[in-house]
Amino acid sequence: MILPIYLYGTSVLRKQAEDITKEYPELPKLIKDMYETLERSEGIGLAAPQVGLPIRLLILDLNPLSDIYPQYKGVLKTMINAHIEETDGSPVSREEGCLSLPGIHESVTRKEKIKVTYLDENFEQHTEWFEGYMARVIQHEYDHLEGRLFIDHLSPIRKQLIKSKLNAILKGKVSCDYKVKGIK
Ligand code: CO
């Protein structure tokens, strides 16, 4: 089932998401629906708050990157109750976008390497280092679990420059090829 993507302005995107247990209702169906929604919207990552649920669940589907990065072909990743334990390397800047912020693309500086502890869809615990583009996508989705958006990382000048685009989203003036839910 395709779920609507919650847009900038909805309060769920600003909540601190909470850990879940194995008993969370219909979790396998939710994960399946999130993958379907992500594929339809041609994104590479999706966090549960973006489908209206303030829980610590995020998914990645790096297949759209595999033309440029063959190592990401077939890479799907489900992370439950993820926590970034450690970071390493030099800060890296690169352009990002977000399904909750249609039409906005800005350069964001992130950590190069991150060590993450998380549970997979079977609630088995993993601790892994990630780097490169994958580390960036995880940090972007992880921000959603903390109630942060990529635009929060921008300089005051860049924030000023995108203000009219943000206001347009708040007014419901967005054109997306995917199902959305905004405040208007
Ligand atoms: Co996002």
Coordinates of N, CA, C and O and ligand atoms in Angstrom, one line a residue:
M1 N 0.8 -1.2 0.0 CA 0.0 0.0 0.0 C 0.9 1.2 0.0 O 1.8 1.3 0.8
I2 N 0.5 2.2 -0.9 CA 1.3 3.4 -0.9 C 0.8 4.4 0.2 O -0.4 4.6 0.3
L3 N 1.7 4.9 0.9 CA 1.4 5.8 2.0 C 1.7 7.2 1.6 O 2.6 7.5 0.9
P4 N 0.9 8.2 2.1 CA 1.2 9.6 1.8 C 2.4 10.0 2.6 O 2.6 9.6 3.7
I5 N 3.2 10.9 1.9 CA 4.4 11.4 2.5 C 4.0 12.7 3.2 O 3.5 13.6 2.6
Y6 N 4.4 12.8 4.5 CA 4.1 14.0 5.2 C 5.0 15.1 4.9 O 6.3 14.9 4.8
L7 N 4.5 16.3 4.6 CA 5.3 17.4 4.1 C 5.8 18.4 5.2 O 5.2 18.4 6.3
Y8 N 6.8 19.1 4.9 CA 7.2 20.2 5.8 C 6.0 21.0 6.3 O 5.1 21.3 5.6
G9 N 6.1 21.2 7.6 CA 4.9 21.9 8.3 C 4.1 21.0 9.1 O 3.5 21.5 10.1
T10 N 4.1 19.7 8.8 CA 3.3 18.8 9.7 C 4.1 18.6 11.0 O 5.4 18.4 10.9
S11 N 3.4 18.5 12.1 CA 4.1 18.4 13.4 C 4.9 17.2 13.6 O 5.9 17.2 14.3
V12 N 4.5 16.0 13.0 CA 5.2 14.8 13.2 C 6.6 14.8 12.8 O 7.5 14.2 13.4
L13 N 6.9 15.7 11.8 CA 8.3 15.8 11.3 C 9.2 16.5 12.4 O 10.4 16.5 12.2
R14 N 8.6 17.1 13.4 CA 9.4 17.8 14.4 C 9.4 17.1 15.7 O 9.9 17.6 16.7
K15 N 8.9 15.9 15.8 CA 8.9 15.1 17.0 C 10.1 14.3 17.2 O 10.6 13.8 16.2
Q16 N 10.5 14.1 18.4 CA 11.6 13.1 18.7 C 10.9 11.7 18.6 O 9.9 11.4 19.3
A17 N 11.4 10.9 17.7 CA 10.7 9.6 17.5 C 11.1 8.6 18.6 O 12.2 8.8 19.2
E18 N 10.3 7.6 18.9 CA 10.5 6.7 20.0 C 10.9 5.3 19.6 O 10.4 4.8 18.5
D19 N 11.7 4.6 20.4 CA 12.0 3.2 20.2 C 10.8 2.4 20.1 O 9.8 2.7 20.8
I20 N 10.8 1.3 19.4 CA 9.7 0.4 19.4 C 10.1 -1.0 19.8 O 11.3 -1.3 19.8
T21 N 9.1 -1.8 20.1 CA 9.4 -3.3 20.4 C 8.8 -4.1 19.3 O 8.1 -3.6 18.4
K22 N 9.2 -5.4 19.3 CA 8.7 -6.4 18.4 C 7.2 -6.4 18.3 O 6.6 -6.8 17.2
E23 N 6.5 -6.0 19.3 CA 5.1 -6.1 19.4 C 4.4 -4.9 18.7 O 3.2 -4.9 18.7
Y24 N 5.2 -4.0 18.1 CA 4.5 -2.9 17.5 C 3.5 -3.4 16.4 O 3.9 -4.2 15.6
P25 N 2.3 -2.9 16.5 CA 1.2 -3.5 15.6 C 1.6 -3.4 14.1 O 1.9 -2.4 13.6
E26 N 1.4 -4.6 13.5 CA 1.6 -4.7 12.1 C 2.9 -4.2 11.5 O 2.9 -3.5 10.4
L27 N 4.0 -4.4 12.2 CA 5.3 -3.9 11.8 C 5.7 -4.4 10.4 O 6.1 -3.6 9.6
P28 N 5.6 -5.7 10.2 CA 6.0 -6.2 8.9 C 5.3 -5.5 7.7 O 5.9 -5.2 6.7
K29 N 4.0 -5.3 7.9 CA 3.2 -4.6 6.9 C 3.6 -3.2 6.7 O 3.8 -2.7 5.6
L30 N 3.9 -2.5 7.8 CA 4.4 -1.1 7.8 C 5.7 -1.0 7.0 O 5.8 -0.2 6.1
I31 N 6.6 -1.9 7.3 CA 7.9 -1.9 6.6 C 7.7 -2.1 5.1 O 8.3 -1.4 4.2
K32 N 6.9 -3.1 4.7 CA 6.6 -3.4 3.3 C 6.0 -2.2 2.6 O 6.4 -1.8 1.5
D33 N 5.0 -1.5 3.3 CA 4.4 -0.4 2.7 C 5.4 0.8 2.6 O 5.3 1.5 1.6
M34 N 6.3 0.9 3.5 CA 7.3 2.0 3.4 C 8.2 1.7 2.2 O 8.5 2.7 1.4
Y35 N 8.6 0.5 2.0 CA 9.5 0.2 0.8 C 8.7 0.5 -0.5 O 9.3 1.0 -1.5
E36 N 7.4 0.1 -0.5 CA 6.6 0.4 -1.7 C 6.5 1.9 -2.0 O 6.6 2.3 -3.1
T37 N 6.2 2.6 -0.9 CA 6.1 4.1 -1.0 C 7.4 4.7 -1.5 O 7.4 5.6 -2.3
L38 N 8.5 4.2 -0.9 CA 9.8 4.8 -1.3 C 10.1 4.5 -2.8 O 10.6 5.4 -3.5
E39 N 9.8 3.3 -3.2 CA 10.1 3.0 -4.6 C 9.2 3.8 -5.6 O 9.7 4.4 -6.6
R40 N 8.0 4.0 -5.2 CA 7.0 4.8 -6.0 C 7.5 6.3 -6.1 O 7.3 6.9 -7.2
S41 N 8.0 6.8 -5.0 CA 8.4 8.2 -5.0 C 9.9 8.4 -5.5 O 10.3 9.5 -5.5
E42 N 10.5 7.3 -5.9 CA 11.9 7.4 -6.5 C 12.9 8.0 -5.5 O 13.8 8.6 -5.9
G43 N 12.6 7.7 -4.2 CA 13.6 8.2 -3.2 C 14.6 7.1 -2.9 O 14.5 6.0 -3.4
I44 N 15.5 7.4 -2.0 CA 16.5 6.4 -1.6 C 16.5 6.1 -0.1 O 17.1 5.2 0.4
G45 N 15.7 6.9 0.6 CA 15.6 6.7 2.1 C 14.2 7.3 2.6 O 13.7 8.2 2.0
L46 N 13.7 6.6 3.6 CA 12.4 7.1 4.2 C 12.4 6.7 5.7 O 12.8 5.6 6.1
A47 N 12.0 7.7 6.5 CA 11.9 7.5 7.9 C 10.4 7.5 8.3 O 9.6 8.2 7.7
A48 N 10.1 6.7 9.3 CA 8.7 6.5 9.7 C 7.9 7.9 10.0 O 6.8 8.0 9.6
P49 N 8.6 8.9 10.6 CA 7.9 10.2 10.7 C 7.4 10.7 9.4 O 6.4 11.5 9.4
Q50 N 8.0 10.4 8.3 CA 7.6 10.9 7.0 C 6.3 10.2 6.5 O 5.7 10.7 5.5
V51 N 5.9 9.2 7.2 CA 4.6 8.6 6.9 C 3.7 8.7 8.1 O 2.7 8.0 8.3
G52 N 4.0 9.7 8.9 CA 3.1 10.1 10.0 C 3.3 9.4 11.3 O 2.5 9.6 12.2
L53 N 4.4 8.6 11.5 CA 4.6 7.8 12.7 C 5.8 8.2 13.4 O 6.9 8.0 12.9
P54 N 5.7 8.7 14.6 CA 6.9 9.1 15.4 C 7.7 8.0 16.0 O 7.8 7.9 17.3
I55 N 8.1 7.0 15.3 CA 8.8 5.8 15.8 C 10.2 5.7 15.1 O 10.4 6.2 14.0
R56 N 11.2 5.1 15.8 CA 12.5 5.0 15.3 C 12.7 3.9 14.3 O 13.3 2.8 14.6
L57 N 12.2 4.1 13.1 CA 12.3 3.1 12.0 C 12.7 3.9 10.8 O 12.0 4.9 10.4
L58 N 13.7 3.4 10.1 CA 14.0 4.0 8.8 C 14.4 2.9 7.8 O 14.8 1.8 8.2
I59 N 14.2 3.2 6.5 CA 14.6 2.2 5.5 C 15.4 3.0 4.4 O 15.3 4.2 4.2
L60 N 16.3 2.2 3.7 CA 17.0 2.7 2.6 C 16.8 1.7 1.4 O 16.7 0.5 1.6
D61 N 16.7 2.3 0.3 CA 16.8 1.5 -1.0 C 17.7 2.2 -1.9 O 17.3 3.3 -2.5
L62 N 18.9 1.7 -2.0 CA 20.0 2.5 -2.7 C 20.0 2.1 -4.2 O 20.9 2.6 -5.0
N63 N 19.1 1.3 -4.7 CA 19.0 0.9 -6.1 C 19.1 2.1 -7.1 O 19.8 2.0 -8.1
P64 N 18.3 3.2 -6.8 CA 18.4 4.3 -7.8 C 19.8 4.9 -7.9 O 20.1 5.6 -8.9
L65 N 20.7 4.6 -7.0 CA 22.1 5.2 -7.1 C 23.0 4.2 -7.9 O 24.2 4.6 -8.2
S66 N 22.5 3.0 -8.2 CA 23.4 2.0 -8.7 C 24.0 2.2 -10.1 O 24.9 1.6 -10.5
D67 N 23.4 3.2 -10.9 CA 23.9 3.5 -12.2 C 25.3 4.2 -12.0 O 26.2 3.9 -12.7
I68 N 25.4 5.0 -10.9 CA 26.7 5.7 -10.6 C 27.5 4.9 -9.7 O 28.8 4.9 -9.8
Y69 N 26.9 4.2 -8.7 CA 27.6 3.5 -7.7 C 27.2 2.0 -7.8 O 26.2 1.6 -7.1
P70 N 27.8 1.2 -8.6 CA 27.4 -0.2 -8.8 C 27.3 -1.0 -7.5 O 26.6 -2.0 -7.4
Q71 N 28.1 -0.6 -6.5 CA 28.1 -1.3 -5.2 C 26.8 -1.2 -4.5 O 26.6 -2.0 -3.5
Y72 N 26.0 -0.3 -4.9 CA 24.7 -0.1 -4.2 C 23.5 -0.9 -4.8 O 22.4 -0.8 -4.4
K73 N 23.8 -1.6 -5.9 CA 22.8 -2.4 -6.5 C 22.2 -3.5 -5.6 O 23.0 -4.2 -5.0
G74 N 20.9 -3.4 -5.4 CA 20.3 -4.4 -4.6 C 20.4 -4.1 -3.1 O 19.9 -4.9 -2.2
V75 N 20.9 -2.9 -2.7 CA 21.1 -2.6 -1.3 C 19.8 -2.0 -0.7 O 19.4 -0.9 -1.0
L76 N 19.2 -2.8 0.2 CA 18.0 -2.4 1.0 C 18.5 -2.5 2.4 O 19.2 -3.5 2.8
K77 N 18.0 -1.6 3.2 CA 18.4 -1.7 4.7 C 17.3 -1.2 5.5 O 16.7 -0.1 5.3
T78 N 16.9 -2.0 6.5 CA 15.9 -1.6 7.5 C 16.6 -1.4 8.8 O 17.3 -2.3 9.2
M79 N 16.4 -0.3 9.4 CA 17.0 0.0 10.7 C 15.9 0.4 11.7 O 15.2 1.3 11.5
I80 N 15.9 -0.4 12.8 CA 14.9 -0.1 13.9 C 15.7 0.3 15.1 O 16.8 -0.3 15.4
N81 N 15.2 1.3 15.8 CA 15.9 1.8 17.0 C 17.3 2.1 16.8 O 18.2 1.8 17.6
A82 N 17.6 2.7 15.6 CA 19.0 3.0 15.3 C 19.6 4.1 16.2 O 18.9 5.1 16.6
H83 N 20.9 3.9 16.5 CA 21.6 5.0 17.3 C 23.0 5.1 16.7 O 23.7 4.1 16.5
I84 N 23.4 6.3 16.4 CA 24.8 6.6 15.9 C 25.7 6.6 17.1 O 25.5 7.5 18.0
E85 N 26.6 5.7 17.2 CA 27.5 5.6 18.3 C 28.8 6.4 18.2 O 29.3 6.9 19.2
E86 N 29.3 6.5 17.0 CA 30.6 7.1 16.8 C 30.7 7.7 15.4 O 30.0 7.2 14.5
T87 N 31.5 8.7 15.2 CA 31.7 9.2 13.8 C 33.2 9.3 13.6 O 34.0 9.3 14.6
D88 N 33.6 9.4 12.3 CA 35.0 9.4 12.0 C 35.2 10.1 10.6 O 34.2 10.3 9.9
G89 N 36.4 10.5 10.3 CA 36.7 11.1 9.0 C 36.5 12.6 9.0 O 36.3 13.2 10.0
S90 N 36.6 13.2 7.8 CA 36.5 14.6 7.6 C 35.1 14.9 7.1 O 34.5 14.1 6.4
P91 N 34.5 16.1 7.5 CA 33.2 16.5 7.0 C 33.1 16.5 5.5 O 34.1 16.9 4.8
V92 N 32.0 16.1 5.0 CA 31.8 16.0 3.5 C 30.5 16.8 3.2 O 29.5 16.6 3.8
S93 N 30.6 17.6 2.1 CA 29.5 18.4 1.7 C 28.9 17.8 0.4 O 29.7 17.5 -0.5
R94 N 27.6 17.8 0.3 CA 27.0 17.3 -0.9 C 25.5 17.7 -1.0 O 24.9 17.9 0.1
E95 N 25.0 17.8 -2.2 CA 23.6 18.3 -2.3 C 22.6 17.2 -1.9 O 22.8 16.0 -2.1
E96 N 21.6 17.6 -1.1 CA 20.6 16.7 -0.7 C 19.2 17.2 -1.0 O 19.0 18.4 -1.2
G97 N 18.2 16.3 -1.1 CA 16.8 16.6 -1.2 C 16.1 15.8 -0.2 O 16.7 14.9 0.5
C98 N 14.8 16.0 -0.1 CA 14.0 15.2 0.8 C 12.5 15.1 0.3 O 12.0 16.1 -0.2
L99 N 11.9 13.9 0.4 CA 10.6 13.8 -0.1 C 9.6 14.7 0.7 O 8.5 15.0 0.1
S100 N 9.9 15.1 1.9 CA 9.0 16.0 2.7 C 9.3 17.4 2.3 O 8.5 18.3 2.8
L101 N 10.3 17.7 1.5 CA 10.6 19.1 1.1 C 10.7 19.2 -0.5 O 11.8 19.5 -1.0
P102 N 9.6 18.9 -1.2 CA 9.7 18.8 -2.6 C 10.2 20.1 -3.2 O 9.9 21.2 -2.8
G103 N 11.1 20.0 -4.2 CA 11.6 21.2 -4.9 C 12.8 21.9 -4.3 O 13.3 22.9 -4.8
I104 N 13.3 21.4 -3.1 CA 14.4 22.0 -2.4 C 15.6 21.1 -2.4 O 15.5 19.9 -2.0
H105 N 16.7 21.6 -3.0 CA 18.0 20.8 -3.0 C 19.1 21.8 -2.5 O 19.3 22.8 -3.1
E106 N 19.8 21.4 -1.5 CA 20.8 22.2 -0.9 C 22.0 21.4 -0.5 O 21.8 20.2 -0.1
S107 N 23.1 22.0 -0.4 CA 24.3 21.3 0.0 C 24.4 21.2 1.5 O 24.1 22.1 2.2
V108 N 24.7 20.0 2.0 CA 24.7 19.7 3.5 C 26.0 19.0 3.8 O 26.5 18.2 3.1
T109 N 26.6 19.5 4.9 CA 27.8 18.9 5.4 C 27.5 17.8 6.4 O 26.7 18.0 7.4
R110 N 28.1 16.6 6.2 CA 27.8 15.4 7.1 C 29.1 14.8 7.5 O 30.2 15.0 6.8
K111 N 29.0 13.9 8.5 CA 30.2 13.1 8.8 C 30.5 12.1 7.7 O 29.6 11.6 7.1
E112 N 31.8 11.8 7.6 CA 32.2 10.9 6.5 C 31.9 9.4 6.9 O 31.4 8.7 6.0
K113 N 32.1 9.1 8.1 CA 31.9 7.7 8.6 C 31.1 7.7 9.8 O 31.4 8.5 10.7
I114 N 30.2 6.7 9.9 CA 29.4 6.6 11.2 C 29.3 5.2 11.6 O 29.3 4.2 10.8
K115 N 29.3 5.0 12.9 CA 29.1 3.6 13.5 C 27.7 3.6 14.1 O 27.3 4.4 14.9
V116 N 26.9 2.7 13.6 CA 25.5 2.6 14.0 C 25.1 1.3 14.6 O 25.5 0.2 14.1
T117 N 24.4 1.3 15.7 CA 23.8 0.1 16.3 C 22.3 0.2 16.0 O 21.7 1.2 16.2
Y118 N 21.8 -0.9 15.5 CA 20.4 -1.0 15.1 C 19.9 -2.4 15.1 O 20.7 -3.3 15.2
L119 N 18.6 -2.5 15.0 CA 17.9 -3.8 14.9 C 17.4 -4.0 13.5 O 16.9 -3.0 12.9
D120 N 17.6 -5.2 12.9 CA 17.0 -5.4 11.6 C 15.6 -5.8 11.7 O 15.0 -5.8 12.8
E121 N 14.9 -6.1 10.5 CA 13.5 -6.4 10.6 C 13.1 -7.6 11.4 O 12.0 -7.8 11.8
N122 N 14.2 -8.5 11.7 CA 13.9 -9.6 12.6 C 14.3 -9.3 14.0 O 14.4 -10.2 14.8
F123 N 14.6 -8.1 14.3 CA 15.0 -7.6 15.7 C 16.3 -8.2 16.1 O 16.5 -8.4 17.3
E124 N 17.2 -8.5 15.1 CA 18.5 -8.9 15.5 C 19.4 -7.7 15.5 O 19.3 -6.8 14.6
Q125 N 20.2 -7.6 16.5 CA 21.1 -6.4 16.7 C 22.3 -6.4 15.8 O 23.0 -7.5 15.7
H126 N 22.7 -5.3 15.3 CA 23.9 -5.1 14.5 C 24.6 -3.9 14.9 O 24.0 -2.9 15.2
T127 N 25.9 -3.9 14.8 CA 26.7 -2.7 15.0 C 27.7 -2.7 13.8 O 28.4 -3.6 13.5
E128 N 27.5 -1.6 13.0 CA 28.3 -1.5 11.7 C 28.8 -0.1 11.5 O 28.1 0.9 11.8
W129 N 29.9 0.0 10.8 CA 30.4 1.2 10.3 C 29.9 1.4 8.8 O 29.9 0.5 8.0
F130 N 29.5 2.6 8.5 CA 29.1 3.0 7.2 C 29.9 4.2 6.7 O 30.2 5.0 7.5
E131 N 30.1 4.3 5.4 CA 30.8 5.4 4.8 C 30.2 5.8 3.5 O 29.3 5.1 3.0
G132 N 30.7 6.8 2.9 CA 30.3 7.3 1.5 C 28.9 7.7 1.5 O 28.3 8.2 2.5
Y133 N 28.2 7.5 0.4 CA 26.9 8.0 0.2 C 25.9 7.3 1.2 O 25.0 8.0 1.7
M134 N 26.2 6.1 1.5 CA 25.3 5.3 2.4 C 25.3 6.0 3.8 O 24.2 6.1 4.4
A135 N 26.5 6.4 4.2 CA 26.6 7.1 5.5 C 25.8 8.4 5.5 O 25.1 8.8 6.5
R136 N 25.8 9.1 4.4 CA 25.0 10.3 4.2 C 23.5 10.0 4.3 O 22.8 10.7 5.0
V137 N 23.0 9.0 3.6 CA 21.6 8.8 3.6 C 21.1 8.4 5.0 O 20.1 8.8 5.5
I138 N 21.9 7.6 5.7 CA 21.6 7.2 7.1 C 21.5 8.4 8.0 O 20.5 8.5 8.7
Q139 N 22.5 9.3 7.8 CA 22.4 10.5 8.7 C 21.2 11.4 8.4 O 20.6 12.0 9.3
H140 N 20.8 11.4 7.1 CA 19.7 12.2 6.7 C 18.4 11.6 7.3 O 17.6 12.3 7.9
E141 N 18.3 10.3 7.2 CA 17.1 9.6 7.8 C 17.1 9.7 9.3 O 16.0 9.8 9.9
Y142 N 18.3 9.5 9.9 CA 18.4 9.6 11.3 C 18.0 11.0 11.8 O 17.3 11.0 12.9
D143 N 18.3 12.0 11.1 CA 17.8 13.3 11.5 C 16.3 13.4 11.6 O 15.8 14.0 12.6
H144 N 15.6 12.7 10.7 CA 14.1 12.6 10.8 C 13.7 12.0 12.1 O 12.7 12.5 12.7
L145 N 14.4 11.1 12.6 CA 14.0 10.4 13.9 C 14.2 11.4 15.1 O 13.6 11.2 16.1
E146 N 15.1 12.4 14.9 CA 15.4 13.3 15.9 C 14.6 14.6 15.8 O 14.8 15.6 16.5
G147 N 13.6 14.6 14.8 CA 12.8 15.8 14.6 C 13.5 16.9 13.8 O 13.1 18.0 13.8
R148 N 14.6 16.5 13.1 CA 15.4 17.4 12.3 C 15.2 17.2 10.8 O 14.9 16.1 10.4
L149 N 15.4 18.3 10.1 CA 15.3 18.2 8.6 C 16.6 18.7 8.0 O 17.3 19.5 8.7
F150 N 16.9 18.4 6.8 CA 18.2 18.7 6.3 C 18.4 20.3 6.2 O 19.5 20.8 6.3
I151 N 17.3 21.0 6.0 CA 17.4 22.4 6.0 C 17.9 23.1 7.3 O 18.3 24.2 7.3
D152 N 17.7 22.3 8.4 CA 18.2 22.8 9.7 C 19.7 23.0 9.7 O 20.3 23.7 10.5
H153 N 20.4 22.3 8.8 CA 21.9 22.4 8.7 C 22.4 23.6 7.9 O 23.6 23.8 7.8
L154 N 21.5 24.3 7.2 CA 21.9 25.4 6.3 C 22.3 26.6 7.0 O 21.8 26.9 8.2
S155 N 23.1 27.4 6.4 CA 23.5 28.7 6.9 C 22.3 29.7 6.9 O 21.4 29.5 6.1
P156 N 22.3 30.7 7.8 CA 21.2 31.7 7.8 C 20.9 32.2 6.4 O 19.7 32.4 6.1
I157 N 21.9 32.5 5.6 CA 21.7 33.0 4.3 C 21.0 32.1 3.4 O 20.0 32.4 2.7
R158 N 21.4 30.8 3.4 CA 20.8 29.8 2.5 C 19.3 29.6 3.0 O 18.4 29.4 2.2
K159 N 19.1 29.6 4.3 CA 17.7 29.5 4.9 C 16.8 30.6 4.3 O 15.7 30.4 4.0
Q160 N 17.4 31.8 4.3 CA 16.6 33.0 3.8 C 16.3 32.8 2.4 O 15.1 33.0 1.9
L161 N 17.2 32.2 1.6 CA 17.0 32.1 0.2 C 16.0 31.0 -0.2 O 15.4 31.1 -1.3
I162 N 15.7 30.1 0.7 CA 14.7 29.0 0.4 C 13.4 29.3 1.0 O 12.4 28.6 0.9
K163 N 13.3 30.5 1.7 CA 12.1 30.8 2.5 C 10.8 30.8 1.7 O 9.8 30.2 2.1
S164 N 10.9 31.3 0.5 CA 9.7 31.4 -0.4 C 9.2 30.0 -0.8 O 8.0 29.7 -0.9
K165 N 10.2 29.1 -1.0 CA 9.9 27.7 -1.4 C 9.2 27.0 -0.2 O 8.3 26.2 -0.3
L166 N 9.7 27.3 1.0 CA 9.1 26.7 2.2 C 7.7 27.2 2.4 O 6.8 26.4 2.7
N167 N 7.5 28.5 2.2 CA 6.2 29.0 2.4 C 5.2 28.4 1.3 O 4.0 28.2 1.7
A168 N 5.7 28.2 0.2 CA 4.9 27.5 -0.9 C 4.4 26.2 -0.4 O 3.2 25.8 -0.6
I169 N 5.3 25.4 0.2 CA 4.9 24.1 0.7 C 3.9 24.2 1.8 O 2.9 23.5 1.8
L170 N 4.1 25.2 2.7 CA 3.1 25.4 3.8 C 1.7 25.8 3.2 O 0.7 25.5 3.8
K171 N 1.7 26.5 2.1 CA 0.4 26.8 1.4 C -0.2 25.8 0.6 O -1.2 26.0 -0.1
G172 N 0.5 24.6 0.5 CA 0.0 23.5 -0.3 C 0.3 23.7 -1.8 O -0.2 23.0 -2.7
K173 N 1.2 24.6 -2.1 CA 1.5 24.8 -3.6 C 2.7 24.0 -3.9 O 3.9 24.4 -4.0
V174 N 2.5 22.7 -4.0 CA 3.6 21.7 -4.4 C 3.1 20.9 -5.6 O 1.9 20.6 -5.7
S175 N 4.0 20.5 -6.4 CA 3.7 19.5 -7.4 C 4.7 18.4 -7.3 O 5.9 18.5 -7.4
C176 N 4.1 17.2 -6.9 CA 4.8 16.0 -6.7 C 4.2 14.9 -7.5 O 3.0 14.9 -7.7
D177 N 5.0 13.9 -7.9 CA 4.4 12.7 -8.6 C 4.0 11.7 -7.6 O 3.6 10.6 -7.9
Y178 N 4.1 12.0 -6.3 CA 3.7 11.0 -5.2 C 2.7 11.6 -4.3 O 2.5 12.8 -4.3
K179 N 2.0 10.7 -3.6 CA 1.0 11.1 -2.7 C 1.5 11.9 -1.4 O 2.5 11.4 -0.8
V180 N 1.0 13.0 -1.1 CA 1.5 13.8 0.0 C 0.4 14.2 1.0 O -0.8 14.2 0.6
K181 N 0.8 14.6 2.2 CA -0.1 15.1 3.2 C 0.6 16.3 3.8 O 1.6 16.2 4.5
G182 N 0.0 17.5 3.5 CA 0.6 18.7 4.1 C -0.4 19.3 5.1 O -1.4 18.7 5.4
I183 N -0.1 20.6 5.5 CA -1.0 21.2 6.5 C -2.2 21.9 5.7 O -3.1 22.3 6.3
K184 N -2.0 22.0 4.4 CA -3.1 22.6 3.6 C -3.4 21.7 2.4 O -2.5 21.1 1.9
Ligands
CO1 CO 14.2 13.4 4.2

